[in-house]
Coordinates of C-alpha atoms in Angstrom, one line a residue:
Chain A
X1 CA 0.0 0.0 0.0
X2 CA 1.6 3.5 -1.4
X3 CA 0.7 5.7 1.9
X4 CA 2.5 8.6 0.5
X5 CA -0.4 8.4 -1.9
X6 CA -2.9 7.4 0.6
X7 CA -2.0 10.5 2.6
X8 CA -2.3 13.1 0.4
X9 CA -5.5 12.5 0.4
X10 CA -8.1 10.4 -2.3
X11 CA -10.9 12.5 -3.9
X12 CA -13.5 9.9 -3.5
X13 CA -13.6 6.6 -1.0
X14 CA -12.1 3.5 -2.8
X15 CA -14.5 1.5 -1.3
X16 CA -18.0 2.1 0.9
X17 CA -19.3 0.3 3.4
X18 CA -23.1 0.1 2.6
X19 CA -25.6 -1.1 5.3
X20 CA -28.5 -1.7 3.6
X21 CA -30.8 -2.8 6.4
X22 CA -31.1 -3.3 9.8
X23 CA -33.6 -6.2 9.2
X24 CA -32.1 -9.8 10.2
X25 CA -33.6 -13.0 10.5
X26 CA -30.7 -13.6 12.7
X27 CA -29.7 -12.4 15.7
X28 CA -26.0 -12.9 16.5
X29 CA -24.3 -12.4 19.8
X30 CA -21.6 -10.3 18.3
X31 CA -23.7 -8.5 16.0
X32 CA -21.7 -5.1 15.1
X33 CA -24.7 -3.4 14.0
X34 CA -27.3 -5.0 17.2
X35 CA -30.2 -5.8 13.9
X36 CA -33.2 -7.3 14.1
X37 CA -36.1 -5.6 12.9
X38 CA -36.1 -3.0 10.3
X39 CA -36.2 0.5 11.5
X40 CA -38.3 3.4 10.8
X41 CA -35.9 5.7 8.4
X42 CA -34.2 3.0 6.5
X43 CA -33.8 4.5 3.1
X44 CA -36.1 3.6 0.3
X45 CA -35.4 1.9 -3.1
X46 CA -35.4 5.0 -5.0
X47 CA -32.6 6.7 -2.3
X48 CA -31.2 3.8 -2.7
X49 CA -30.6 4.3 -6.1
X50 CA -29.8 7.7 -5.6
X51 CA -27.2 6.8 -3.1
X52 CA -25.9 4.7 -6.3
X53 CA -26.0 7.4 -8.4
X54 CA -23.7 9.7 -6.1
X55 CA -21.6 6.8 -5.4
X56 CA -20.7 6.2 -9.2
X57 CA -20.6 9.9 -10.3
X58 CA -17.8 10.0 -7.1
X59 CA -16.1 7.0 -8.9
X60 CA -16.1 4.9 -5.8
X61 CA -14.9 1.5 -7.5
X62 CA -16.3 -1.2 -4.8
X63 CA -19.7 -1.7 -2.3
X64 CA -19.1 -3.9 1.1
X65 CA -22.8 -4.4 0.8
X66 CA -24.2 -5.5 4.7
X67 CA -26.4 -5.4 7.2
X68 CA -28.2 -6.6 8.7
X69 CA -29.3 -9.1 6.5
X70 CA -29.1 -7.5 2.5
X71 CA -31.1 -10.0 1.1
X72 CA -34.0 -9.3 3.7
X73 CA -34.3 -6.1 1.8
X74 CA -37.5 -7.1 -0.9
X75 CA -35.2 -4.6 -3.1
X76 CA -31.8 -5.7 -2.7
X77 CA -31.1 -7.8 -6.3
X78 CA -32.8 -5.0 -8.1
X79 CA -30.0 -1.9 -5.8
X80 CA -27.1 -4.8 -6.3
X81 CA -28.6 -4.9 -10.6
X82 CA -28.8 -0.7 -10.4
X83 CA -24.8 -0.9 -8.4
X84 CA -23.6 -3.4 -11.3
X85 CA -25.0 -1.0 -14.1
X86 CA -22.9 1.8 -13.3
X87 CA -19.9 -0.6 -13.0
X88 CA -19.3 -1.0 -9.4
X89 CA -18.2 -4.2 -7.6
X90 CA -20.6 -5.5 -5.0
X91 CA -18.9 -7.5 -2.6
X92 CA -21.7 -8.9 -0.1
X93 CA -21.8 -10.6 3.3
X94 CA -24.8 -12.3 4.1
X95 CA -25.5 -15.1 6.2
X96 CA -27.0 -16.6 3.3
X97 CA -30.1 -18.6 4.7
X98 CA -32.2 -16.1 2.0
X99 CA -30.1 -17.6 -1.1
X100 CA -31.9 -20.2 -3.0
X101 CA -31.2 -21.9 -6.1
X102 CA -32.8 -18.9 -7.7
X103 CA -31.0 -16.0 -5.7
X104 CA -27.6 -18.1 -6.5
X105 CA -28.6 -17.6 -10.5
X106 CA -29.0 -13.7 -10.1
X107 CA -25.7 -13.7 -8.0
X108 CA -23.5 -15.3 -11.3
X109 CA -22.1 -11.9 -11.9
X110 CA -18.6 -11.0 -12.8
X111 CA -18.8 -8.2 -10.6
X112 CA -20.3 -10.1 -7.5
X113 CA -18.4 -11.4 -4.5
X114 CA -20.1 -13.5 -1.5
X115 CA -18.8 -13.6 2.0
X116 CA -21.2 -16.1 3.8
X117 CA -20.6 -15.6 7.5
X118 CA -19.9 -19.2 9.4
X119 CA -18.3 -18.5 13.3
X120 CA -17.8 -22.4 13.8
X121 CA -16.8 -25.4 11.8
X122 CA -19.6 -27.6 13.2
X123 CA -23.2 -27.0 13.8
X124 CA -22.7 -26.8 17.9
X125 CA -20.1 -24.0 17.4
X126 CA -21.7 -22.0 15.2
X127 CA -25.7 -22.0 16.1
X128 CA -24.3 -21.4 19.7
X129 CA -23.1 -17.7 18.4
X130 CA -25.1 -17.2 15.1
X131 CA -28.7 -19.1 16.1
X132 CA -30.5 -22.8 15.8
X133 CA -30.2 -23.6 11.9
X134 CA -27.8 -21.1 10.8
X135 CA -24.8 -23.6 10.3
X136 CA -26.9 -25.9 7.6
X137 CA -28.4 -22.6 5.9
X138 CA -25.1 -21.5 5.3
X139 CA -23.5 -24.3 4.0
X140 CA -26.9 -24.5 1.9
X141 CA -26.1 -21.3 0.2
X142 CA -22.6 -21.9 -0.1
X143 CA -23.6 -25.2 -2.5
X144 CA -26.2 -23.2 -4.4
X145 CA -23.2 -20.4 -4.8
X146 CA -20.6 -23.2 -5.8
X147 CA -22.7 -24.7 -8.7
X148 CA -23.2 -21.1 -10.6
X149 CA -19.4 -20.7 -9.9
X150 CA -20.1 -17.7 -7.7
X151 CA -16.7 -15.8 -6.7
X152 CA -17.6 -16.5 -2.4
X153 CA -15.9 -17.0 0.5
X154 CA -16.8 -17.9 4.5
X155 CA -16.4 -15.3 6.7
X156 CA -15.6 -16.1 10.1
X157 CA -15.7 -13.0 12.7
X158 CA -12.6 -14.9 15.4
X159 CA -13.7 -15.8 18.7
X160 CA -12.2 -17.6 21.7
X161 CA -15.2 -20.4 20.5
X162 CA -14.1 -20.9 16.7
X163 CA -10.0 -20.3 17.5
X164 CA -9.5 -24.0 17.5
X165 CA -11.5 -24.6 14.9
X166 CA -9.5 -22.4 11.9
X167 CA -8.2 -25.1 9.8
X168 CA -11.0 -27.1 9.6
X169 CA -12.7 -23.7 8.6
X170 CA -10.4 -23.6 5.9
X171 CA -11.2 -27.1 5.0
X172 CA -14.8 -26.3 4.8
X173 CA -14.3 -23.1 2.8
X174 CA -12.1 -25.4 0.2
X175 CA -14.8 -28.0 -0.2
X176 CA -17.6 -25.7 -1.6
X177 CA -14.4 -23.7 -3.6
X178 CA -14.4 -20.7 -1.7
X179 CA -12.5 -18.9 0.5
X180 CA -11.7 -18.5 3.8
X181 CA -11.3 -14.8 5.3
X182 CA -11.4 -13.6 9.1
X183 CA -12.5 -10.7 10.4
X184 CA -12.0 -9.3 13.6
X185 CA -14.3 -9.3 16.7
X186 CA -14.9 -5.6 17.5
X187 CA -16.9 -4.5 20.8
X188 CA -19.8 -2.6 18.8
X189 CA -23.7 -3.4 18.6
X190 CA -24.2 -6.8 20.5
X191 CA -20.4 -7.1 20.2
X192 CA -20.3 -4.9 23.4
X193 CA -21.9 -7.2 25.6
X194 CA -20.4 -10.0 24.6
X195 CA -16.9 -8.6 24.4
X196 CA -15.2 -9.8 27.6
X197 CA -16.9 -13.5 26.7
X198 CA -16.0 -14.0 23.2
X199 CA -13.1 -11.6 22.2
X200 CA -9.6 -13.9 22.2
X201 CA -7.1 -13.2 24.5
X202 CA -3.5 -11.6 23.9
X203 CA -2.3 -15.3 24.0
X204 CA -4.6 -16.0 21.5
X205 CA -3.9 -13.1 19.3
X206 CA -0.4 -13.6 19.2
X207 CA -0.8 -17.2 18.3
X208 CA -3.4 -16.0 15.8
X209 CA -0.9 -14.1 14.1
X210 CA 1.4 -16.8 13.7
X211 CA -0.9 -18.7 11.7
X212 CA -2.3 -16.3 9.8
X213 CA 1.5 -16.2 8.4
X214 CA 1.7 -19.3 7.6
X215 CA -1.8 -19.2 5.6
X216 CA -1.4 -16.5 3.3
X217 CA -3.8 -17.6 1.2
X218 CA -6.8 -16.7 4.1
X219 CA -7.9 -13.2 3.7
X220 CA -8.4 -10.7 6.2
X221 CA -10.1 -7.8 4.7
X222 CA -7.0 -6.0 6.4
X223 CA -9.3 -6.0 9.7
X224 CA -5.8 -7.6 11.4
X225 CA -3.8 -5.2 10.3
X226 CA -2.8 -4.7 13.5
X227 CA -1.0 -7.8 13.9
X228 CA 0.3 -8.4 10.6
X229 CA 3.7 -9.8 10.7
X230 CA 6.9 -9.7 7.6
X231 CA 5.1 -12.3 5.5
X232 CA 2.0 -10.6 5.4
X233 CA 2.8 -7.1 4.8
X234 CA 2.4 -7.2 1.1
X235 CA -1.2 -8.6 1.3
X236 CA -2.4 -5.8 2.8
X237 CA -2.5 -2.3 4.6
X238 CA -0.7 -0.8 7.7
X239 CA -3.2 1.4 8.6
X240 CA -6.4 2.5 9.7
X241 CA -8.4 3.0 6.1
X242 CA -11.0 4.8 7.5
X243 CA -11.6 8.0 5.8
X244 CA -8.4 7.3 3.3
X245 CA -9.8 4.7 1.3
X246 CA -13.3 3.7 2.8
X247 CA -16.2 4.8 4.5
X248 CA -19.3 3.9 5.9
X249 CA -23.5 4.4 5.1
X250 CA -25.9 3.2 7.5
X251 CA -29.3 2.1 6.8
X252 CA -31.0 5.5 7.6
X253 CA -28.1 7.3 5.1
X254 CA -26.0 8.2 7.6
X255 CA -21.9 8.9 7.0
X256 CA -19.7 7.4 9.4
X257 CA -15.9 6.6 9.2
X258 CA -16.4 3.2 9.2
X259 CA -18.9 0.5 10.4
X260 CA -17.3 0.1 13.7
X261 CA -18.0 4.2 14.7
X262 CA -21.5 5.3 14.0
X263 CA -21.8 6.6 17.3
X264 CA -23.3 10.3 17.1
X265 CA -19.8 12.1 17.3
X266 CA -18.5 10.7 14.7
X267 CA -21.9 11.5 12.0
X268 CA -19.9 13.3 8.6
X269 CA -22.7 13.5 6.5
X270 CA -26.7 12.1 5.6
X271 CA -26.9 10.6 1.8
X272 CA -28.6 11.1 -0.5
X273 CA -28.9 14.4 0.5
X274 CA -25.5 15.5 0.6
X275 CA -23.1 14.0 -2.2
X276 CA -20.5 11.6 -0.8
X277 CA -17.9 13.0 -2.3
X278 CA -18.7 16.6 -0.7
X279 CA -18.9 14.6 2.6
X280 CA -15.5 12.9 2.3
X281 CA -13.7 16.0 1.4
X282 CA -15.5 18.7 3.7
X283 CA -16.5 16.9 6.4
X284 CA -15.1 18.1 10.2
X285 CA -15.5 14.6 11.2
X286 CA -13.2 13.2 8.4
X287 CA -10.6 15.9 8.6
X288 CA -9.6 15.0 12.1
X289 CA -9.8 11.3 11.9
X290 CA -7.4 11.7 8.9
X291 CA -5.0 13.7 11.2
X292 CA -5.5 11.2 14.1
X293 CA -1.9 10.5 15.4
X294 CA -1.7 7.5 18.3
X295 CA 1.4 9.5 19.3
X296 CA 2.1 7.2 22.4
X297 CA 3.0 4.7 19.1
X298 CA 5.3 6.8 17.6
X299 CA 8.2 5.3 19.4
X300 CA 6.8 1.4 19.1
X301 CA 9.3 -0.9 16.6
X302 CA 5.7 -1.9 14.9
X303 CA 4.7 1.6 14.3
X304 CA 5.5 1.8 10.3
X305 CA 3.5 -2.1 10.3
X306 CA -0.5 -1.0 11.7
X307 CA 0.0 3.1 13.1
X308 CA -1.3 2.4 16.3
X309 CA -4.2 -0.4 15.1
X310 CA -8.0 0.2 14.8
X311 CA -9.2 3.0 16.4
X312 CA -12.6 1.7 16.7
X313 CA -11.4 -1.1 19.0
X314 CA -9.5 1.7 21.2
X315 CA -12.2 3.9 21.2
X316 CA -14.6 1.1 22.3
X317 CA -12.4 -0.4 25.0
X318 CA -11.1 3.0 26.5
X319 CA -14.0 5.2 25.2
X320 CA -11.8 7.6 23.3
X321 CA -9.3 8.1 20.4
X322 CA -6.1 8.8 20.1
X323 CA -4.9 5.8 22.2
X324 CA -3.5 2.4 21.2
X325 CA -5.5 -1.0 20.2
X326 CA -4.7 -3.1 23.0
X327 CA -5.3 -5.7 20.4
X328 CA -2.2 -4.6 19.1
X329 CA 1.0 -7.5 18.4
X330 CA 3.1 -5.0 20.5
X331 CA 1.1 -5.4 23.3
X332 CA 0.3 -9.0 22.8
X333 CA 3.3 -10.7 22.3
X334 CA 5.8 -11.4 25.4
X335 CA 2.5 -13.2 26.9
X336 CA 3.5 -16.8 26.8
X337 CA 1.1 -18.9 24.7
X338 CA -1.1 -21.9 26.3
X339 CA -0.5 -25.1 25.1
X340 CA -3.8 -25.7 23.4
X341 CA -2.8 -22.6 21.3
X342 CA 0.0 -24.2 20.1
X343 CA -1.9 -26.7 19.1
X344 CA -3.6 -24.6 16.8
X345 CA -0.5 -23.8 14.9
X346 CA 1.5 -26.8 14.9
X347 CA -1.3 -29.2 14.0
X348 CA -0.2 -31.9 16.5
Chain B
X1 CA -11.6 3.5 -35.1
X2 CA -12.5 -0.3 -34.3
X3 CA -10.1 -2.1 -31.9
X4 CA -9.8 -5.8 -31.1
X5 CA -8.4 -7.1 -28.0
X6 CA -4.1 -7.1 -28.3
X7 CA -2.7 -10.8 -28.8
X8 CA 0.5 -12.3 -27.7
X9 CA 3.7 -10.9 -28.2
X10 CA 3.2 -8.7 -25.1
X11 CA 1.9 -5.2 -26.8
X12 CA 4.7 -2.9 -25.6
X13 CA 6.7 -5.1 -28.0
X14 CA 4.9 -2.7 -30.5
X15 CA 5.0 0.4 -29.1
X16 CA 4.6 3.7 -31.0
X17 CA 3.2 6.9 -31.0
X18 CA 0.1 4.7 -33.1
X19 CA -0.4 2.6 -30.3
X20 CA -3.9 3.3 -28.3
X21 CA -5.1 1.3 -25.1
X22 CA -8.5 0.6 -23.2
X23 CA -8.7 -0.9 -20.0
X24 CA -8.6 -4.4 -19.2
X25 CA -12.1 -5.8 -18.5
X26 CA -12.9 -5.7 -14.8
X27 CA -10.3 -2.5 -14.4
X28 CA -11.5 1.1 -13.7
X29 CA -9.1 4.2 -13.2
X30 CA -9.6 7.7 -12.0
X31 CA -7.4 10.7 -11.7
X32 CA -6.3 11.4 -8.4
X33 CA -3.7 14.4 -7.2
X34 CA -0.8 12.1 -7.8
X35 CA -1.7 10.9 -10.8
X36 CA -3.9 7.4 -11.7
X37 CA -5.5 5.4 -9.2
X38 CA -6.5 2.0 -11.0
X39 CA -8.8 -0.8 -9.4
X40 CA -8.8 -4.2 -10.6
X41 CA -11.2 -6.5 -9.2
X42 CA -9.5 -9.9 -9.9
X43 CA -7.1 -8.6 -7.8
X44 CA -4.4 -7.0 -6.5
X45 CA -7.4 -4.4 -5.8
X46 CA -5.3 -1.2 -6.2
X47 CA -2.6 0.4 -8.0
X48 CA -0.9 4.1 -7.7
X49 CA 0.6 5.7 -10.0
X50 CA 2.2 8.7 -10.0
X51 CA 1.8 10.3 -13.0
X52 CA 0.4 13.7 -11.9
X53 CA -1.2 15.8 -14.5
X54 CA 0.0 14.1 -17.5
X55 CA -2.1 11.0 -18.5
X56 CA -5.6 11.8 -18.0
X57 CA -8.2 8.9 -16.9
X58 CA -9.9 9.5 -20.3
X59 CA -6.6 8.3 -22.5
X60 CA -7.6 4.9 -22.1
X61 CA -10.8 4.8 -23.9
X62 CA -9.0 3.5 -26.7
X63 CA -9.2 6.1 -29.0
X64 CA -6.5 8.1 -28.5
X65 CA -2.9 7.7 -29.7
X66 CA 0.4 7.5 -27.8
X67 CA 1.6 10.2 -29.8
X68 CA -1.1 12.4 -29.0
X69 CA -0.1 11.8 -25.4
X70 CA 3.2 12.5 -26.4
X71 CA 2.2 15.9 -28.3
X72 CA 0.5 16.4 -24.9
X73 CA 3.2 16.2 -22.2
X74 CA 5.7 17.5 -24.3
X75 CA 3.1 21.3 -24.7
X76 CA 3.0 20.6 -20.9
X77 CA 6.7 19.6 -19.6
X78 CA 8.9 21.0 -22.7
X79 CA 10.7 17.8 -22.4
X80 CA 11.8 16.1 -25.6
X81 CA 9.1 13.7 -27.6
X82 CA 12.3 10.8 -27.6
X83 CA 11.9 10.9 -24.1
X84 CA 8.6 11.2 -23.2
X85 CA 8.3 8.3 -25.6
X86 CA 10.8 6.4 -24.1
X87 CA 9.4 6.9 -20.3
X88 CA 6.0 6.1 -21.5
X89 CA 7.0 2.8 -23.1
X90 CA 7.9 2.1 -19.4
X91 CA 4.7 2.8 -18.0
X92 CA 2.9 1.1 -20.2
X93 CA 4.8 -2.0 -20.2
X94 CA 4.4 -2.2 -16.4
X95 CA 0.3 -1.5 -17.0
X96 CA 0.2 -4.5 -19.6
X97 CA 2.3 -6.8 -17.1
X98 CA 0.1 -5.6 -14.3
X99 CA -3.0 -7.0 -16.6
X100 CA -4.2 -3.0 -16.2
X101 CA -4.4 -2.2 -19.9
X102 CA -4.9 -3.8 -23.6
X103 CA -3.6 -2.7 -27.1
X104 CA -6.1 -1.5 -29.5
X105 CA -5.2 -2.4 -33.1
X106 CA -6.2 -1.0 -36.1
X107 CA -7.9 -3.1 -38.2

């Protein structure tokens, strides 16, 4: 990733984080978003489109299209039809108990991508976090998705419940041709409460690390950036993107740095009312989180690799900015690894 | 002007100032302060280059000519077309290797 580049500042996102709904049919423990039913304000088809519109006139390349559940929308294939038209890249993460056969045939598009979200390589580990059912609906979709060749992957947001269970994730992913990506546990929505039960440890994290290292091909939608180590620092970024390169809509239209933060303070903007790109450029709330320094980092032999981490997980743990990711390797490693960690890693 | 997709050797083996280019499919560019920002969804997603003010987004629509572009920076920079041609050959090489860009041939 150039930074130099990054730095001086984009004209437009390079991607948007678009949640489309807070309507679920779930309801996870570690929900970022804490949906459920769909709320009064949620934006109609037609600002919908328009949001499209403003999106592709500010030449925003890619849509992290979630939720919520985007296929709970009744709209949602015709908004993913309208994105595709004006040549943007959908890239969708559902938790796929709404694709059929015939959802899976509108989905084989060049310019969709499917993360299907899975937190546990077996039925017990996965309903206990995602609900009764979920485990078989997913792998449902993934099948439907892997006979029209659809570009998808499993998502898996890492707990202390599924850290064990990684490879066999992988496994999984392989066997319906997709693949595997991990996302980070954050303390937002439902998240919060169940924080202190289901985030990993430092042990954990560090051990974590190590074995994303030796799976390079498992993606991480840079959301580990923060522990990236030598052989992984090509793959991705080693920074915060929030406000550089991506941004986030909510339901209702409202402009946040990025999924994690849509806590009042940090509201940029409203779509479709205002353009995005008049947002991204003007906006108070975007000017300071681009000058965000962690300057307690500064010093850290880690800085030039993650820049002081994810400042949603800081600002969620300690209630403000500015101050490290405790998640951070820096501060992980040094703890000595359990056993059954080790086990992770080595196979044995 | 009707082009057709560039075949093997590598186009940059033909290089001149009648060469033209469109994007590869699944690639989009825009013009950024530093120059071109491309995006290629097969992957590696993005790609800066720093070519400030001089290739505009809009060249690769496959209708316009190297030496146009040449003609172009040369108004802009002074430099000397040899040059220009020579550091664009560059470029363009490393966009074709990149799978960024295609030749358009004349028919």
């Amino acid at each position: 990733m150039s930074n130099g580049y990054v730095e001086m500042g984009l004209c437009a996102p390079v991607n948007v984080t678009w949640e489309v709904t807070y309507a679920c049919n779930l309801s996870c423990v570690h929900c970022l978003s804490d949906s459920g039913a769909k709320r009064y304000g949620e934006l109609t088809t037609e600002e919908c489109r328009r949001v499209i519109d403003d999106l592709a006139a500010a030449k925003v390349f890619q849509l992290n299209i979630g939720g919520g559940e985007p296929f709970a929308r009744p709209d949602f294939l015709e908004l993913m039809d309208y994105a595709h038209q004006k040549d943007m890249v959908t890239c969708i993460s559902t938790n796929g108990t709404l694709i059929d056969r015939e959802v899976a045939r509108r989905l084989d598009h060049g310019l969709v991508y499917i993360q299907v979200s899975l937190d546990g390589a077996t039925p017990e580990s996965n309903d206990g976090v995602r609900g009764r059912g979920s485990y078989k609906k997913a792998l449902r979709s993934l099948e439907f998705l892997r006979q029209r060749n659809v570009a998808a992957s499993i998502n898996t947001v890492l707990t202390r419940l599924n850290f064990l269970e990684l490879d066999k994730l992988t496994q999984l992913a392989a066997s319906f041709g997709a693949g595997f990506r991990v996302s980070r546990f954050r303390p937002s929505g439902r998240g919060e409460k169940s924080w202190s039960r289901l985030n990993v440890s430092k042990e954990q994290m560090v051990e974590f690390s190590n074995w994303l290292s030796r799976n390079l091909e498992v993606s991480t939608g840079d959301s580990f950036f923060s522990i990236t180590t030598e052989e992984r620092r090509s793959l991705g970024l080693n920074m915060c993107g929030a406000c550089k390169l991506t941004c986030c809509i909510s339901p209702l239209g409202r402009v946040y740095p990025c999924a994690f933060l849509q806590q009042s303070e940090f509201l940029a903007g409203r779509a479709p009312e205002e353009p995005l790109a008049f947002i991204w450029k003007h906006s108070p709330v975007f000017e300071s989180f681009r000058r965000l320094e962690i300057k307690s980092c500064g010093s850290c032999h880690r800085f030039d690799m993650c820049h002081g981490g994810c400042p949603a997980i800081a600002y969620h743990t300690q209630r403000r900015l500015g101050v490290p990711d405790p998640g951070c390797l820096a501060n992980c490693v040094g703890v000595k690894a359990h056993p059954a960690h080790r086990q992770m890693v080595t196979g044995n | 002007m009707a082009g057709t997709k560039a075949a093997h050797p590598a186009a940059s083996d033909n290089f001149t100032e009648s060469s033209s280019y469109r994007l590869a499919g699944g690639v989009r560019v825009r013009q950024e302060r530093f120059g071109l920002l491309f995006y290629n969804h097969r992957g590696p997603r993005i790609y800066f280059v720093p070519t400030g003010r001089f290739i505009n987004e809009d060249f690769f629509d496959g209708k316009q000519t190297i030496g146009k572009l040449v003609d172009s920076i040369r108004h802009k920079s002074g430099l000397p077309g040899e040059r220009i041609l020579d550091r664009l050959k560059e470029i363009f090489r490393t966009f074709e290797a990149k799978g960024l860009i295609d030749e358009q041939r004349l028919r």
